[in-house]
Structures are given as C-alpha cells and as structure tokens.
Tab-separated table of C-alpha atoms in Angstrom:
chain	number	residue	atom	x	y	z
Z	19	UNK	CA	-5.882	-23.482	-31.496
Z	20	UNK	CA	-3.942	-21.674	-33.989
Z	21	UNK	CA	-1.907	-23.134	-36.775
Z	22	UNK	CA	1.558	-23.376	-35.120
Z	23	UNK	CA	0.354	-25.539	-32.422
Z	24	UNK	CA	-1.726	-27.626	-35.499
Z	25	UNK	CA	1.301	-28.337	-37.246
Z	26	UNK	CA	3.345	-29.220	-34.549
Z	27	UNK	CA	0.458	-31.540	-32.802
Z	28	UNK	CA	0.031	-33.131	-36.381
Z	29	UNK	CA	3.734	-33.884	-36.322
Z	30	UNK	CA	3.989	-35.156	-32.807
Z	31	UNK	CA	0.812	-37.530	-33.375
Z	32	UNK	CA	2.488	-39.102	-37.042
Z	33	UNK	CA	5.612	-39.727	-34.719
Z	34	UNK	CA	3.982	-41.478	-31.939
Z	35	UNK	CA	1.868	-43.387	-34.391
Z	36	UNK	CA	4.740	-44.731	-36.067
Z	37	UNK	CA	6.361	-48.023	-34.924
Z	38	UNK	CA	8.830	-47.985	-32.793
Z	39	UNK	CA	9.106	-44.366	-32.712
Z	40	UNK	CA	10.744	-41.656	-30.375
Z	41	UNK	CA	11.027	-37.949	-30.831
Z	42	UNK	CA	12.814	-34.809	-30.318
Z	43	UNK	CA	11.343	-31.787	-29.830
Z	44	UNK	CA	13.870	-28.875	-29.931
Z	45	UNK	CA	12.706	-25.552	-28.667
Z	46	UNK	CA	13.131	-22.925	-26.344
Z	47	UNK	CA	11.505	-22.899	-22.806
Z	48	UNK	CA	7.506	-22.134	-22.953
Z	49	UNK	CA	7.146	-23.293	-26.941
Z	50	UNK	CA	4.577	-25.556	-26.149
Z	51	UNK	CA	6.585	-28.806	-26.367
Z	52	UNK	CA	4.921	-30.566	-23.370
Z	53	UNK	CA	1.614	-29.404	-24.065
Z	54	UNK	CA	1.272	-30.176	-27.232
Z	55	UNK	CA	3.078	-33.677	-26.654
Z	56	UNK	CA	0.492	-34.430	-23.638
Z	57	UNK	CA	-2.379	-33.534	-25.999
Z	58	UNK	CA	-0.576	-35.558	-29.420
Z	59	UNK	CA	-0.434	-38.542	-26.922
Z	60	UNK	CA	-4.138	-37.860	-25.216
Z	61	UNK	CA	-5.200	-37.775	-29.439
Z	62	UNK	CA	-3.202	-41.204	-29.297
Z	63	UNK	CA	-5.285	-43.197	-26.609
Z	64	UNK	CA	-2.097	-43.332	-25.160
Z	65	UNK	CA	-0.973	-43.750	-21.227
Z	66	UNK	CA	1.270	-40.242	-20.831
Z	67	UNK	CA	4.186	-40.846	-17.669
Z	68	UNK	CA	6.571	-38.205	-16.224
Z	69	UNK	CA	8.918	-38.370	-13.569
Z	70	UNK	CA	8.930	-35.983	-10.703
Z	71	UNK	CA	11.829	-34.210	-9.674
Z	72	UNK	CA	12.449	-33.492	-6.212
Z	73	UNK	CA	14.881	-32.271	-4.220
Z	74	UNK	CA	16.261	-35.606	-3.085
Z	75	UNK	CA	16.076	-37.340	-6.384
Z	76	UNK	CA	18.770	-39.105	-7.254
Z	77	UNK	CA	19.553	-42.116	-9.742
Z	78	UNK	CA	18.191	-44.850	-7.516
Z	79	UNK	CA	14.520	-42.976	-7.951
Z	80	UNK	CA	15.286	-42.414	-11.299
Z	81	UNK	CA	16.374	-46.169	-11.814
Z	82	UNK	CA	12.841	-47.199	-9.927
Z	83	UNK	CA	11.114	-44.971	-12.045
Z	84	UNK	CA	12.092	-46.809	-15.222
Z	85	UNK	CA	11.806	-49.833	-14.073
Z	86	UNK	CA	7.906	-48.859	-13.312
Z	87	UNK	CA	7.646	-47.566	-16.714
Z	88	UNK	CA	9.444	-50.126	-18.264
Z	89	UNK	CA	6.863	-52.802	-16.823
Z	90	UNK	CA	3.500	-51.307	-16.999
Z	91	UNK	CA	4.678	-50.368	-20.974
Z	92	UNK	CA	5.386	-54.208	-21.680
Z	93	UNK	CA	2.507	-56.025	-19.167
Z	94	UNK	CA	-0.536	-53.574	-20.805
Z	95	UNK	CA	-2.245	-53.800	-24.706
Z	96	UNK	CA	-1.677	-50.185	-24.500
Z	97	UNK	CA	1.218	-47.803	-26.026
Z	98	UNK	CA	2.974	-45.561	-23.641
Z	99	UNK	CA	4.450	-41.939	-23.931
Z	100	UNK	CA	7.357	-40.962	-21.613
Z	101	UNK	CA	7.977	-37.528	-21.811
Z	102	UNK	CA	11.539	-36.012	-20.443
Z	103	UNK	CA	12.564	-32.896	-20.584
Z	104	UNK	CA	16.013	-31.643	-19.913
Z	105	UNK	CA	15.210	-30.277	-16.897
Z	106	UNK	CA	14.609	-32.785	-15.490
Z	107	UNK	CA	18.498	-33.858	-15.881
Z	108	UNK	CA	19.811	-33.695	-12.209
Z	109	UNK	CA	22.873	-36.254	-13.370
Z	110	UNK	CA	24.141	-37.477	-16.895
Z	111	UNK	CA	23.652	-41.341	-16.011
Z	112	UNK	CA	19.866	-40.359	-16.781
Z	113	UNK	CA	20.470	-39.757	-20.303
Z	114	UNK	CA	23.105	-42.571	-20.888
Z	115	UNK	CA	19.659	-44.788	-19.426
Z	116	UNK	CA	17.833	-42.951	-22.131
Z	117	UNK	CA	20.329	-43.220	-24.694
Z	118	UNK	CA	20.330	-47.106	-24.605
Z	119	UNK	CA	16.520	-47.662	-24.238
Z	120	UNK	CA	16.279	-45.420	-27.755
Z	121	UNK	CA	18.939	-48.160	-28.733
Z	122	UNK	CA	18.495	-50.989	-27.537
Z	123	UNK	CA	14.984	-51.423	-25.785
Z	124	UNK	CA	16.228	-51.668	-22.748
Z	125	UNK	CA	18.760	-50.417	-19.550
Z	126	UNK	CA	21.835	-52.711	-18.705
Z	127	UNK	CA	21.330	-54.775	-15.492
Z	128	UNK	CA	18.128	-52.373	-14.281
Z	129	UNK	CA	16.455	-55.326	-13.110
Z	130	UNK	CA	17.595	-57.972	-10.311
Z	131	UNK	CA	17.067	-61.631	-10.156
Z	132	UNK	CA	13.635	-61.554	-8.531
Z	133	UNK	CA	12.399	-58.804	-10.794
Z	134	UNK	CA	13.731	-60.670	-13.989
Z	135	UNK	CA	11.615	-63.423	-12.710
Z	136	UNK	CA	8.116	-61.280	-12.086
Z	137	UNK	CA	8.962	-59.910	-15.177
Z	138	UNK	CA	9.114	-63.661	-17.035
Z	139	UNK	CA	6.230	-65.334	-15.605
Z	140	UNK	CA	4.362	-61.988	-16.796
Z	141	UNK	CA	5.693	-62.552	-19.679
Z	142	UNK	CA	4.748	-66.227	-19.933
Z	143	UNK	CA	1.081	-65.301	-19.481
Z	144	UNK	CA	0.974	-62.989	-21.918
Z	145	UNK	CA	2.810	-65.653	-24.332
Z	146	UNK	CA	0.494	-68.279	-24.133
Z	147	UNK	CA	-2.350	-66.218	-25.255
Z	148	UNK	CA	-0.363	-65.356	-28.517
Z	149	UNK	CA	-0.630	-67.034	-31.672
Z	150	UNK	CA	1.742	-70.251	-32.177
Z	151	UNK	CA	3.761	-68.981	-34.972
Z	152	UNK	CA	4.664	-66.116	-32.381
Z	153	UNK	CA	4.835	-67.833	-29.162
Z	154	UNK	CA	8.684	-67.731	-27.842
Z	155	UNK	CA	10.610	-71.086	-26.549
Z	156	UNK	CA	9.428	-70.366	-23.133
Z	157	UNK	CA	12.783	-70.402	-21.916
Z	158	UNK	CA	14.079	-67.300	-19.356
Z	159	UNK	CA	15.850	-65.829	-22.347
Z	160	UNK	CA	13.395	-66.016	-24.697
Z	161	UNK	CA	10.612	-64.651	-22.363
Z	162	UNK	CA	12.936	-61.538	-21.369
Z	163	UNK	CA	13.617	-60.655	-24.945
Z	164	UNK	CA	9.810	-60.823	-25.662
Z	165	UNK	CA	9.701	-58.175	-22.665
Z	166	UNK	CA	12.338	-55.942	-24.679
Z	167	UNK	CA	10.583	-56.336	-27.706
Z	168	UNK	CA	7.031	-55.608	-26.106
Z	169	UNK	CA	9.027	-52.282	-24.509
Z	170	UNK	CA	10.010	-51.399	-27.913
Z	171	UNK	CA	6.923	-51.757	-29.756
Z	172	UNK	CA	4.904	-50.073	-27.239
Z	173	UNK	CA	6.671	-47.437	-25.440
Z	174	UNK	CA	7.478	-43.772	-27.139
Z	175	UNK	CA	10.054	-41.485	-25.892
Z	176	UNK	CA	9.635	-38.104	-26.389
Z	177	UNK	CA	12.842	-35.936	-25.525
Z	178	UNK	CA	12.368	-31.939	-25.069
Z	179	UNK	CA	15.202	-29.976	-24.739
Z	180	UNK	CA	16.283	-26.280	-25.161
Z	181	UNK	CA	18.955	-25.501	-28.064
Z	182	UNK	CA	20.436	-22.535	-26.078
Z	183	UNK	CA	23.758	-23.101	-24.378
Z	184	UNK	CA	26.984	-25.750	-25.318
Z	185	UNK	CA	25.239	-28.754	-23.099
Z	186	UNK	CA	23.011	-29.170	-25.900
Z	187	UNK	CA	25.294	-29.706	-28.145
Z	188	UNK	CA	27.559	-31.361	-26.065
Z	189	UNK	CA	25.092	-33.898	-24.850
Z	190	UNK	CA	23.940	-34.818	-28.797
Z	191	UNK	CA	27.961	-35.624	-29.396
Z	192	UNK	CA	28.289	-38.044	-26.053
Z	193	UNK	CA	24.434	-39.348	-26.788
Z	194	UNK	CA	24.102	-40.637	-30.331
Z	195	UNK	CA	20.945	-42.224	-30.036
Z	196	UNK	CA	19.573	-38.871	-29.055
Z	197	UNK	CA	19.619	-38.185	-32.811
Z	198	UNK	CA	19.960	-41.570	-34.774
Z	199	UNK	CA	16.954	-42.971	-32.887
Z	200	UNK	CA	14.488	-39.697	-32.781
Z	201	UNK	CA	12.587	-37.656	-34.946
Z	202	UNK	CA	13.603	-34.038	-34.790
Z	203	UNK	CA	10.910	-31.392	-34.459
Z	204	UNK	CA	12.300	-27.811	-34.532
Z	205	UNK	CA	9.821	-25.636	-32.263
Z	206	UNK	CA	10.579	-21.806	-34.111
Z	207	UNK	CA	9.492	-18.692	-32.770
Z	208	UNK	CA	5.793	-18.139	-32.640
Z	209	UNK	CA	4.207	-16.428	-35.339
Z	210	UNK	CA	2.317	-13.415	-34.591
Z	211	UNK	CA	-1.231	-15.099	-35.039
Z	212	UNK	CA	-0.115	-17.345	-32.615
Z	213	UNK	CA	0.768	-14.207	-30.061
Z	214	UNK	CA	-2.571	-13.041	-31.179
Z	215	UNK	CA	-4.533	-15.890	-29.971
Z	216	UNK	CA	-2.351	-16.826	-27.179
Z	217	UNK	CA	-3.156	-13.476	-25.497
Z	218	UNK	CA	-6.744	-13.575	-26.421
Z	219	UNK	CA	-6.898	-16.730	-24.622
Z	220	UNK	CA	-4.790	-15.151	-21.229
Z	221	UNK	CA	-7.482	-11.784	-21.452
Z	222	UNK	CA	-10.569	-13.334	-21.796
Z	223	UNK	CA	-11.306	-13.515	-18.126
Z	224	UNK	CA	-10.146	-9.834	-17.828
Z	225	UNK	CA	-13.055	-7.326	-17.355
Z	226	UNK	CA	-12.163	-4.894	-20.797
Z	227	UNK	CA	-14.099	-3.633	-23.844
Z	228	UNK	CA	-13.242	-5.379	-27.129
Z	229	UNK	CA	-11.634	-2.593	-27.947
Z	230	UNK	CA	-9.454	-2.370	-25.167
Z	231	UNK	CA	-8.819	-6.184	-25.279
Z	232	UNK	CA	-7.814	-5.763	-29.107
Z	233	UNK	CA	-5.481	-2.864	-27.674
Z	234	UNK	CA	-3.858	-4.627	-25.002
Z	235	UNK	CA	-3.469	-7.902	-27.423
Z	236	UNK	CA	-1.707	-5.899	-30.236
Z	237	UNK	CA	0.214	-3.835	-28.003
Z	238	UNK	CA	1.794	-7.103	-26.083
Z	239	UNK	CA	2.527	-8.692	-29.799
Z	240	UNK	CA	4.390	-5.680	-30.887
Z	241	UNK	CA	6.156	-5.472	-27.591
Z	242	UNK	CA	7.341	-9.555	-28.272
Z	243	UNK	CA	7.903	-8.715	-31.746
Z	244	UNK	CA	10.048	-5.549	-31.375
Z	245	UNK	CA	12.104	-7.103	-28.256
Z	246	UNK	CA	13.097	-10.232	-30.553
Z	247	UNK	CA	13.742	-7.712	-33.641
Z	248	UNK	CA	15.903	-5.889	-31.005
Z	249	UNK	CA	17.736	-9.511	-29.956
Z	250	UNK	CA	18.387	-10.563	-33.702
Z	251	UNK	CA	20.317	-7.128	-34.523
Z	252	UNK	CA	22.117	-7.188	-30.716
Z	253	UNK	CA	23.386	-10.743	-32.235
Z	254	UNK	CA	24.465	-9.303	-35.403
Z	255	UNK	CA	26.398	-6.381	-33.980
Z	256	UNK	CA	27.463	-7.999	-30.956
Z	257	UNK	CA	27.341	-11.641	-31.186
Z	258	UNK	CA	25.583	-12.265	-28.529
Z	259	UNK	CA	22.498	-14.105	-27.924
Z	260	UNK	CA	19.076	-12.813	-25.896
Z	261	UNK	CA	16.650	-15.043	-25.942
Z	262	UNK	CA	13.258	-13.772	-25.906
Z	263	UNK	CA	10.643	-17.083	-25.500
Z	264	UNK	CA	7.492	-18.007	-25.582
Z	265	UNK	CA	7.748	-18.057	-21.855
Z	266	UNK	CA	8.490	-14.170	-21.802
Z	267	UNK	CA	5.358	-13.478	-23.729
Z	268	UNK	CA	3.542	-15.393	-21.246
Z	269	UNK	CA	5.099	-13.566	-18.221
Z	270	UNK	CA	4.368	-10.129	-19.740
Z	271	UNK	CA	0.242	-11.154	-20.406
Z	272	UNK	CA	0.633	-11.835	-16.471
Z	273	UNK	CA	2.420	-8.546	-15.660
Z	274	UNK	CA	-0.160	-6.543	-17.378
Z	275	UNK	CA	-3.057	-8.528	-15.502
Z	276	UNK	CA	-1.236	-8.281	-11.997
Z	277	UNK	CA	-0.614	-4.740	-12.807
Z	278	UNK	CA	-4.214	-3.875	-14.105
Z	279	UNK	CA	-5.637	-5.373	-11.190
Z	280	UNK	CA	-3.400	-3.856	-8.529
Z	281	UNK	CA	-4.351	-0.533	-10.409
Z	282	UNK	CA	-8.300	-1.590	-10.270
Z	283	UNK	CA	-7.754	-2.188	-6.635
Z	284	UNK	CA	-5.938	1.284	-6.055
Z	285	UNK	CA	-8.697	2.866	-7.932
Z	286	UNK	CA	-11.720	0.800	-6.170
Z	287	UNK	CA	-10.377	1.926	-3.139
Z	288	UNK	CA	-9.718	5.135	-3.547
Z	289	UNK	CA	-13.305	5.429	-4.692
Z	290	UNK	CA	-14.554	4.113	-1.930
Z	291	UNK	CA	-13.066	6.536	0.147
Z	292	UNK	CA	-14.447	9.196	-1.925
Z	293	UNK	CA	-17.601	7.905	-1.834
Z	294	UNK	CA	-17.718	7.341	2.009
Z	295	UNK	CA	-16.144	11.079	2.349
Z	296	UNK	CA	-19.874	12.273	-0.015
Z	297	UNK	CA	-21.483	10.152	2.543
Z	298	UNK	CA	-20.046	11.375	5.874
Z	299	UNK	CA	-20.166	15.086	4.083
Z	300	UNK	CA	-24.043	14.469	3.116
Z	301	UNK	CA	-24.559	13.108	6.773
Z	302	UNK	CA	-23.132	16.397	8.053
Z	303	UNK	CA	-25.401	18.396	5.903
Z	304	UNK	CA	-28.258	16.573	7.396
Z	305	UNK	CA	-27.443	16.884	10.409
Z	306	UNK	CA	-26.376	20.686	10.144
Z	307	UNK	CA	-29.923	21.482	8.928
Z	308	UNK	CA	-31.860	19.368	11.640
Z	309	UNK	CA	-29.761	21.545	13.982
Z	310	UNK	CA	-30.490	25.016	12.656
Z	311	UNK	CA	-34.289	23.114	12.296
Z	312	UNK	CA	-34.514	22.782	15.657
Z	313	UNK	CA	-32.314	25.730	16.913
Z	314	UNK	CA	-35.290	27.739	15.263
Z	315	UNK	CA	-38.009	26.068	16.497
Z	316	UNK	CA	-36.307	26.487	19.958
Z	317	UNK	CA	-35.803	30.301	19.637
Z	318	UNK	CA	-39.101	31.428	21.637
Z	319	UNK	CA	-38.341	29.238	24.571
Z	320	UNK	CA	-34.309	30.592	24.275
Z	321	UNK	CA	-36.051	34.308	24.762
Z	322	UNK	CA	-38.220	33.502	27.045
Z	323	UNK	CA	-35.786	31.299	29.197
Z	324	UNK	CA	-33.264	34.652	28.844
Z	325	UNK	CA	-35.969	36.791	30.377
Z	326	UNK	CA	-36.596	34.716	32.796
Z	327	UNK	CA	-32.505	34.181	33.718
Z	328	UNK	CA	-32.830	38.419	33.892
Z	329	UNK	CA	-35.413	38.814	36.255
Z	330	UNK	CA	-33.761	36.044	38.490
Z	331	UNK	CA	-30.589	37.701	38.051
Z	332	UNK	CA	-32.666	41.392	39.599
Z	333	UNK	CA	-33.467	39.314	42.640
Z	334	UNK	CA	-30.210	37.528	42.995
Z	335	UNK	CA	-28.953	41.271	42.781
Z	336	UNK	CA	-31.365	42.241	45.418
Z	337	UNK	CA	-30.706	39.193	47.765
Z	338	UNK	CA	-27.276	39.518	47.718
Z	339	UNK	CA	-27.190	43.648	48.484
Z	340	UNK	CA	-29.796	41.974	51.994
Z	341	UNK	CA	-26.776	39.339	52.660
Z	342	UNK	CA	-23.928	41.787	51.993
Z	343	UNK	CA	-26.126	43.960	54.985
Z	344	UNK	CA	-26.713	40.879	56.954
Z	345	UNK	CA	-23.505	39.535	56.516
Z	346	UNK	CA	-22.099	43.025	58.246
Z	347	UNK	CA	-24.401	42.645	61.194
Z	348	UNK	CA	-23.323	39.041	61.738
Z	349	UNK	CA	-19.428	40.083	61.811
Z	350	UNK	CA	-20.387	43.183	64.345
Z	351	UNK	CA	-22.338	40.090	66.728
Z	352	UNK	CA	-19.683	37.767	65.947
Z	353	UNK	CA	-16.729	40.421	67.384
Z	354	UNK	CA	-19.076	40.934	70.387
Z	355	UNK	CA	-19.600	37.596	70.657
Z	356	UNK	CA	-15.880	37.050	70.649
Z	357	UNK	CA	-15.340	39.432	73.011
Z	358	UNK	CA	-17.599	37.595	75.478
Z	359	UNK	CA	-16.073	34.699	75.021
Z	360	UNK	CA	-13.160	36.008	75.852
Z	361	UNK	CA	-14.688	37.690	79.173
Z	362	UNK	CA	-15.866	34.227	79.583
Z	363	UNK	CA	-13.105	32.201	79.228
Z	364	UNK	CA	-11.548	34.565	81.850
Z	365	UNK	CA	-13.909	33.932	84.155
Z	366	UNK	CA	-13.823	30.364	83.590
Z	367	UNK	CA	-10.258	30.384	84.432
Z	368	UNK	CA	-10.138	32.476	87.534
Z	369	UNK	CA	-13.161	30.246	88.780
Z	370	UNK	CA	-11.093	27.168	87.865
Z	371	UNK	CA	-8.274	28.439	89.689
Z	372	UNK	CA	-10.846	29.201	93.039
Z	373	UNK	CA	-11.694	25.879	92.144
Z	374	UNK	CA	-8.235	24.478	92.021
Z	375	UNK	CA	-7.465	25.957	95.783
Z	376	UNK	CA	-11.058	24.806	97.270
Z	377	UNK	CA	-11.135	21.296	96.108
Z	378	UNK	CA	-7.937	20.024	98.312
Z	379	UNK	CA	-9.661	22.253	100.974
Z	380	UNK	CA	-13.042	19.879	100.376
Z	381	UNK	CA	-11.578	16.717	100.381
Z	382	UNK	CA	-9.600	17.709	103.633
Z	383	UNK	CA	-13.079	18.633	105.261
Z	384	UNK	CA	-14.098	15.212	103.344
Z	385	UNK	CA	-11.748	13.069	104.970
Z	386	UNK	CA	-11.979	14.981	108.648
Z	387	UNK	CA	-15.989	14.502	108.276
Z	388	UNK	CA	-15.426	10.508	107.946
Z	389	UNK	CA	-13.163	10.321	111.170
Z	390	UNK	CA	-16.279	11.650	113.787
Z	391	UNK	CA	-17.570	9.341	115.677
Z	392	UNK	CA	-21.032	8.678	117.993
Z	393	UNK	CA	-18.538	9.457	121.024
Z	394	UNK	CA	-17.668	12.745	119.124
Z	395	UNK	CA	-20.839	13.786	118.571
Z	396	UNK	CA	-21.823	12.790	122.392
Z	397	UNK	CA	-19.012	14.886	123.377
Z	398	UNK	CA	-20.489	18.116	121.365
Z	399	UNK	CA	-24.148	17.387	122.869
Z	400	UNK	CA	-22.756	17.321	125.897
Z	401	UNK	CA	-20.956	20.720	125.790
Z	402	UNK	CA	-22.921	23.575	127.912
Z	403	UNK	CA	-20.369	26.051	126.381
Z	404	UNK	CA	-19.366	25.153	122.847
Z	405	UNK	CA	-16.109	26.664	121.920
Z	406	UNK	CA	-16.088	29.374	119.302
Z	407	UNK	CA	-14.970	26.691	116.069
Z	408	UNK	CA	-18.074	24.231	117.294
Z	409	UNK	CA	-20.328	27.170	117.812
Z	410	UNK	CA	-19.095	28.279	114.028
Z	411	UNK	CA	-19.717	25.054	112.667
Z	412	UNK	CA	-22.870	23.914	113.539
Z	413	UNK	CA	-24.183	27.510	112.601
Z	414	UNK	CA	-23.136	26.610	109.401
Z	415	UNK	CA	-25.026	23.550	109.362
Z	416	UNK	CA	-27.925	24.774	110.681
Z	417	UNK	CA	-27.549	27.697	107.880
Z	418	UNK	CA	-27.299	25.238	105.233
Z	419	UNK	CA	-29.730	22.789	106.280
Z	420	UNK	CA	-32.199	26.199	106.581
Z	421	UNK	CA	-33.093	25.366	110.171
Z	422	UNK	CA	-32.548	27.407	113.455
Z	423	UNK	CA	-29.899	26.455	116.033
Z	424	UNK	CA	-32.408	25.421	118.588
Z	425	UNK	CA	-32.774	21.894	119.922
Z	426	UNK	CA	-36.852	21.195	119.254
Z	427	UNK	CA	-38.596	17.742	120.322
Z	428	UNK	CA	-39.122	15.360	117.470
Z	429	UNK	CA	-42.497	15.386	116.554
Z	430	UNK	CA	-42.773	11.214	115.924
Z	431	UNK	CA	-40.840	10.528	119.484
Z	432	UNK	CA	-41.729	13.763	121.427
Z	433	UNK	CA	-38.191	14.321	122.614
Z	434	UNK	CA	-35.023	16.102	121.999
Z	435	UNK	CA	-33.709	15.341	118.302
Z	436	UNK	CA	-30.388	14.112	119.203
Z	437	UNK	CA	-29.538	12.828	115.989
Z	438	UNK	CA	-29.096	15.713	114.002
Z	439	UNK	CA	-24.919	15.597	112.990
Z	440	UNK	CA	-25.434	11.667	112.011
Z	441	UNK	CA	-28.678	12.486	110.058
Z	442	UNK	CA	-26.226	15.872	108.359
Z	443	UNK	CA	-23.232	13.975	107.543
Z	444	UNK	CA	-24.770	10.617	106.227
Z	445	UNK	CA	-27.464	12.197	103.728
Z	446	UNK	CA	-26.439	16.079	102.769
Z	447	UNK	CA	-24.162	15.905	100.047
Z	448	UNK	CA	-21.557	18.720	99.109
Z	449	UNK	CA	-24.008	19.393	95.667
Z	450	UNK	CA	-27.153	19.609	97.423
Z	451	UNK	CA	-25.808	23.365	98.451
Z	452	UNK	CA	-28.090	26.127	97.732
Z	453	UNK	CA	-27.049	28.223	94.710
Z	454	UNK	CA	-27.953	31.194	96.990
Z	455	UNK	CA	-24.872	30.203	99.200
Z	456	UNK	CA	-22.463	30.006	96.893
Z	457	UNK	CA	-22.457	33.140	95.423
Z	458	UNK	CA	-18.981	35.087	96.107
C-alpha cells in the first residue's frame, strides 16, 4: 500500500473510532474513497452496510433500508459503518433522511406503531441488563430515546461525494449537517508513487520482462501526469475544467492490457499459421521426395512395360491391316448376301401371291370334299364309264396316294377294296403331299 492510501486509511480509522462520529470524504470518482473506507471499517471490527441501487428503487426501499440499518445498529454490541455515496442519490428526500440522522440520531416518523413497539421491547431487554444508574424509566419514551441514543453511539456515516459540478455545492447549502456533523477528508490527486504502485499492482499478472513492466509503468504515469498538467493550463487559459481521475488511470492500465493481449492474440495466431504453412510445406517436401524415391525405383519396370506396350502395338498394327482385309471381304459377302435376299424376298412374294390365289381354291375343294357322301361314292363305283372330271380325279388320287388305278382284292378280306375314297378323304391330309408334286 503506498502512502496516500496510509494517510487517508489512518484518517478514516481516527474518525470512525471517535464517538459519535461521521465523515466526509471529498474526492473525485476512483480516489479510493470506498475502498479505503471498507478496509478503515474492516481495521475497526466494524459491521460495513450499503444500499443497492436498482432500477426500481425508490424512497420506500430506501426508507426500509434505514429502518434495517437503523435496528441491527441499536439491537447489536457492535458499531456500524454506513457508507453512501452520491451516486447512489436517485431523489433528494435521501439526503434530507441523512441530513437529520447526522443531526439528530434519527428519521422523523420512519417507524410505525408496531415497529416502535418491536423496537421498545428490544429495547427493554437490552435495558435490564444495564447498570442501574443507566437503566431508563421503562416507559415507551424513555425506551425509544435509549434506541436513538444506542443509534448514535454506534452507527458511523460515512458520506462520499465528488466536488465536480454545482450539486455539490448546492446540496452542502440545503444540507447543513452534511458539514457541521462530519469530518472532512479531502481525497487530492494521486501522487506519482501512488501511480507507480497502482500500476505495478494492475501488471503483475501480465506476462512482461521487468524491464518492460518498468516501461509500461512509467510510461502510463507520465501519460496521467502530462494529461492533468495539460487540464490545469486548459483551466488557466480557458476556464474550464477536465477532470482527469483516478478512475482514468485505471481505465488506461486496462486499455493497454486489452490492447496487449488482442495484439498477443493477433500475433499467436498469425504464428500459428506460419508455423502450420512450414508444416504443410515440410509435408510436401516429404512427400515430393518419396515420389521421385519411388518414381526411380519404378523406372526399369516403366521401360520394360513401354517395350512391351511397343511390341503389342506391332501386332495390334498387324491385326488390324488382317481386319481392314477381312472387313472388305465381309462387305463384298454382305452385298451378295443382300442381293439374295432381295432375290429371295421376291420369290417369297410371288409364291405368297400363288399362295394367296390357291388357298380360296383349297378351301373350296375343302368344303366340296366334306359334302360326298357313301351314296356318292356308290354312285362313282358304280359307273362303267366314268366321265372325263371323275376319270381326272381319281387319277389324281391314285397319283398322290402312289398307287395304280386298278381295283385289286384286299389281301385281309380277299375281295374288291371298295373303300378306297372314304379311306382317301378321312386320313390323307393336304400336307402329307409329296414335295416331288409340288414342284411348279
């Protein structure tokens, strides 16, 4: 800890210890106030209570809150420390509540009739285990102000609020108390042993050198040092104020460390890249040699598979000057064989024309063959003189059964075969013709 937080500390702790003592610590934003208040009280043995601000706080939760404070400060042995801060101030009821327990010990009409009573028979307890000479008259109004003067004794407020702007100013004029009733402890501007240490404390986790560290350290102090040298003569020449806090020192130590890490990533990155490019390039050599490795290795079987590929090349030469020949002789056969086809199909045709006149002929000899009868065939039998058509017919018959026209005795019955047109008709069948007959 450096000697500007010491002396403040020391003052904050001589404050607390005194009785019936508040403070007010004036200082810009990130001096150190609350810090070094919270450690002054933890120093203390004392209980340390803050209000939280919310969005929906208003002055019923601010009214609770002191109430709570209020209580546990007078029911406990122990000394309290309520730390406020100004911005913390979401309405100005919250300091007139302030102002008159710096005053007066207490808040006008904070507590109802059932609290008041809690608050007494607490109170009472707490009384009877007090010496006589101190004990109160037990009566409500007796036991109520023993609660005001327990809150007194026991509870320390300790006020921190900024000195830039008029509300400041304006609030110590409306707020007495705020003055007559606190210790004032002016937080200046941090000296540059202070900067020194503060930033050695921020870089410490930072991977650097000590060199680098004592760089970076003195280079952020000068840059605090010149910027507020720069705001004291812009004041003078302008009249105008630019604050430069502890609070901006603080934000440039975290700039530098966001910045140098973003920059270590960058750089880690683009190393890596680098490095996996050697790798991929190294994996390429590799490879590249095992290649031309095994491309040489492989050269004797390349020449002899190319010799090879030659001499079947010679005979696929000399197989294809045999199918070029072949392939003519095939075309001459095919052109004859066309051309016989063709004969062919003309034949085919003219026969299916014959064919196409003999067929009704056939079925008309068909259908005349089915309409003889046994008394037609006893009429031909019976004829001494056939006519010429009979005579022609049965020639025919007799031709195509391959038999002469001469009437023979059946060898099984020993007489004339009489039978011969039935046996013809029923059993000799127009495809049972004898190719020797039907050629034109």
């Amino acid at each position: 800890m450096f000697r500007f937080a010491i002396e403040h500390v020391s003052r904050i702790s001589r404050i607390l210890k005194q009785p019936r003592s508040h403070a007010l610590l004036v200082g810009v934003g990130g001096s150190g106030r609350q810090s070094l208040t919270r450690l002054a009280a933890y120093m203390a043995d004392y209980v340390l209570f803050q209000v939280e601000i919310g969005k929906g706080y208003t002055s019923f939760e601010w009214r609770e809150d002191l109430k709570r404070i209020l209580r546990k400060s007078a029911e406990s042995e122990t000394h309290s420390c309520f730390l406020f801060t100004d911005t913390q101030i979401k309405e100005e009821n919250f300091l007139e509540d302030i102002n008159n327990l710096l005053n007066a010990g207490e808040v006008p009409n904070i507590f109802p009739q059932d609290e008041k009573q809690e608050i007494q028979d607490a109170m009472r307890k707490i009384d009877k285990t007090r010496d006589k000479s101190k004990q109160t008259d037990g009566t409500p109004l007796g036991l109520f102000n023993m609660f005001i003067d327990r809150v007194r004794d026991q509870l320390h407020i300790v006020l921190a609020m900024s000195p830039i702007g008029g509300a400041f100013r304006t609030r110590l004029r409306k707020f007495p108390s705020l003055v007559n009733c606190c210790t004032i402890d002016w937080f200046q501007a941090w000296p540059e042993d202070a900067l020194e240490i503060v930033a050695q404390r921020f870089l410490e986790d930072v991977e650097l050198s000590d060199d680098h560290r004592n760089g970076v350290v003195e280079l952020c102090k000068n840059f605090h040092e010149s910027t507020r040298m720069l705001s004291e003569r812009f004041q003078r020449e302008v009249n105008r104020h630019n604050y430069v806090t502890p609070t901006s020192y603080l934000e440039l130590i975290y700039t530098y460390k966001n910045l140098l890490g973003k920059c270590r990533d960058k750089v880690a990155y683009q190393k890596k890249r680098y490095t996996v490019g050697l790798e991929k390039l190294d994996s390429a050599r590799s490879q590249v040699s095992q290649m031309q490795s095994d491309l040489k290795a492989l050269q004797p079987q390349l020449v002899v598979a190319s010799k090879e590929v030659d001499e079947i090349m010679v005979v696929i030469e000399r197989d294809s000057i045999e199918v070029a020949k072949t392939e003519k002789i095939v075309k001459a056969e095919e052109v004859v064989a066309n051309e016989q086809a063709a004969v062919a199909k003309g034949i085919k045709d003219e026969c299916d024309a014959d064919l196409a006149e003999a067929i009704p002929i056939l079925e008309a000899a068909l259908a005349a063959l089915n309409t003889l009868t046994p008394s037609d065939i006893t009429i031909v039998k019976s004829m001494k003189s056939p006519p010429p058509g009979v005579r022609l017919v049965m020639e025919s018959i007799c031709i195509l059964k391959g038999i002469k026209p001469e009437r023979v005795n059946d060898p099984a019955t020993g007489k004339k075969n009489g039978r011969f047109l039935e046996t013809f008709s029923k059993s000799f069948g127009r495809h049972e013709v004898p190719a020797e007959f039907t050629r034109v």
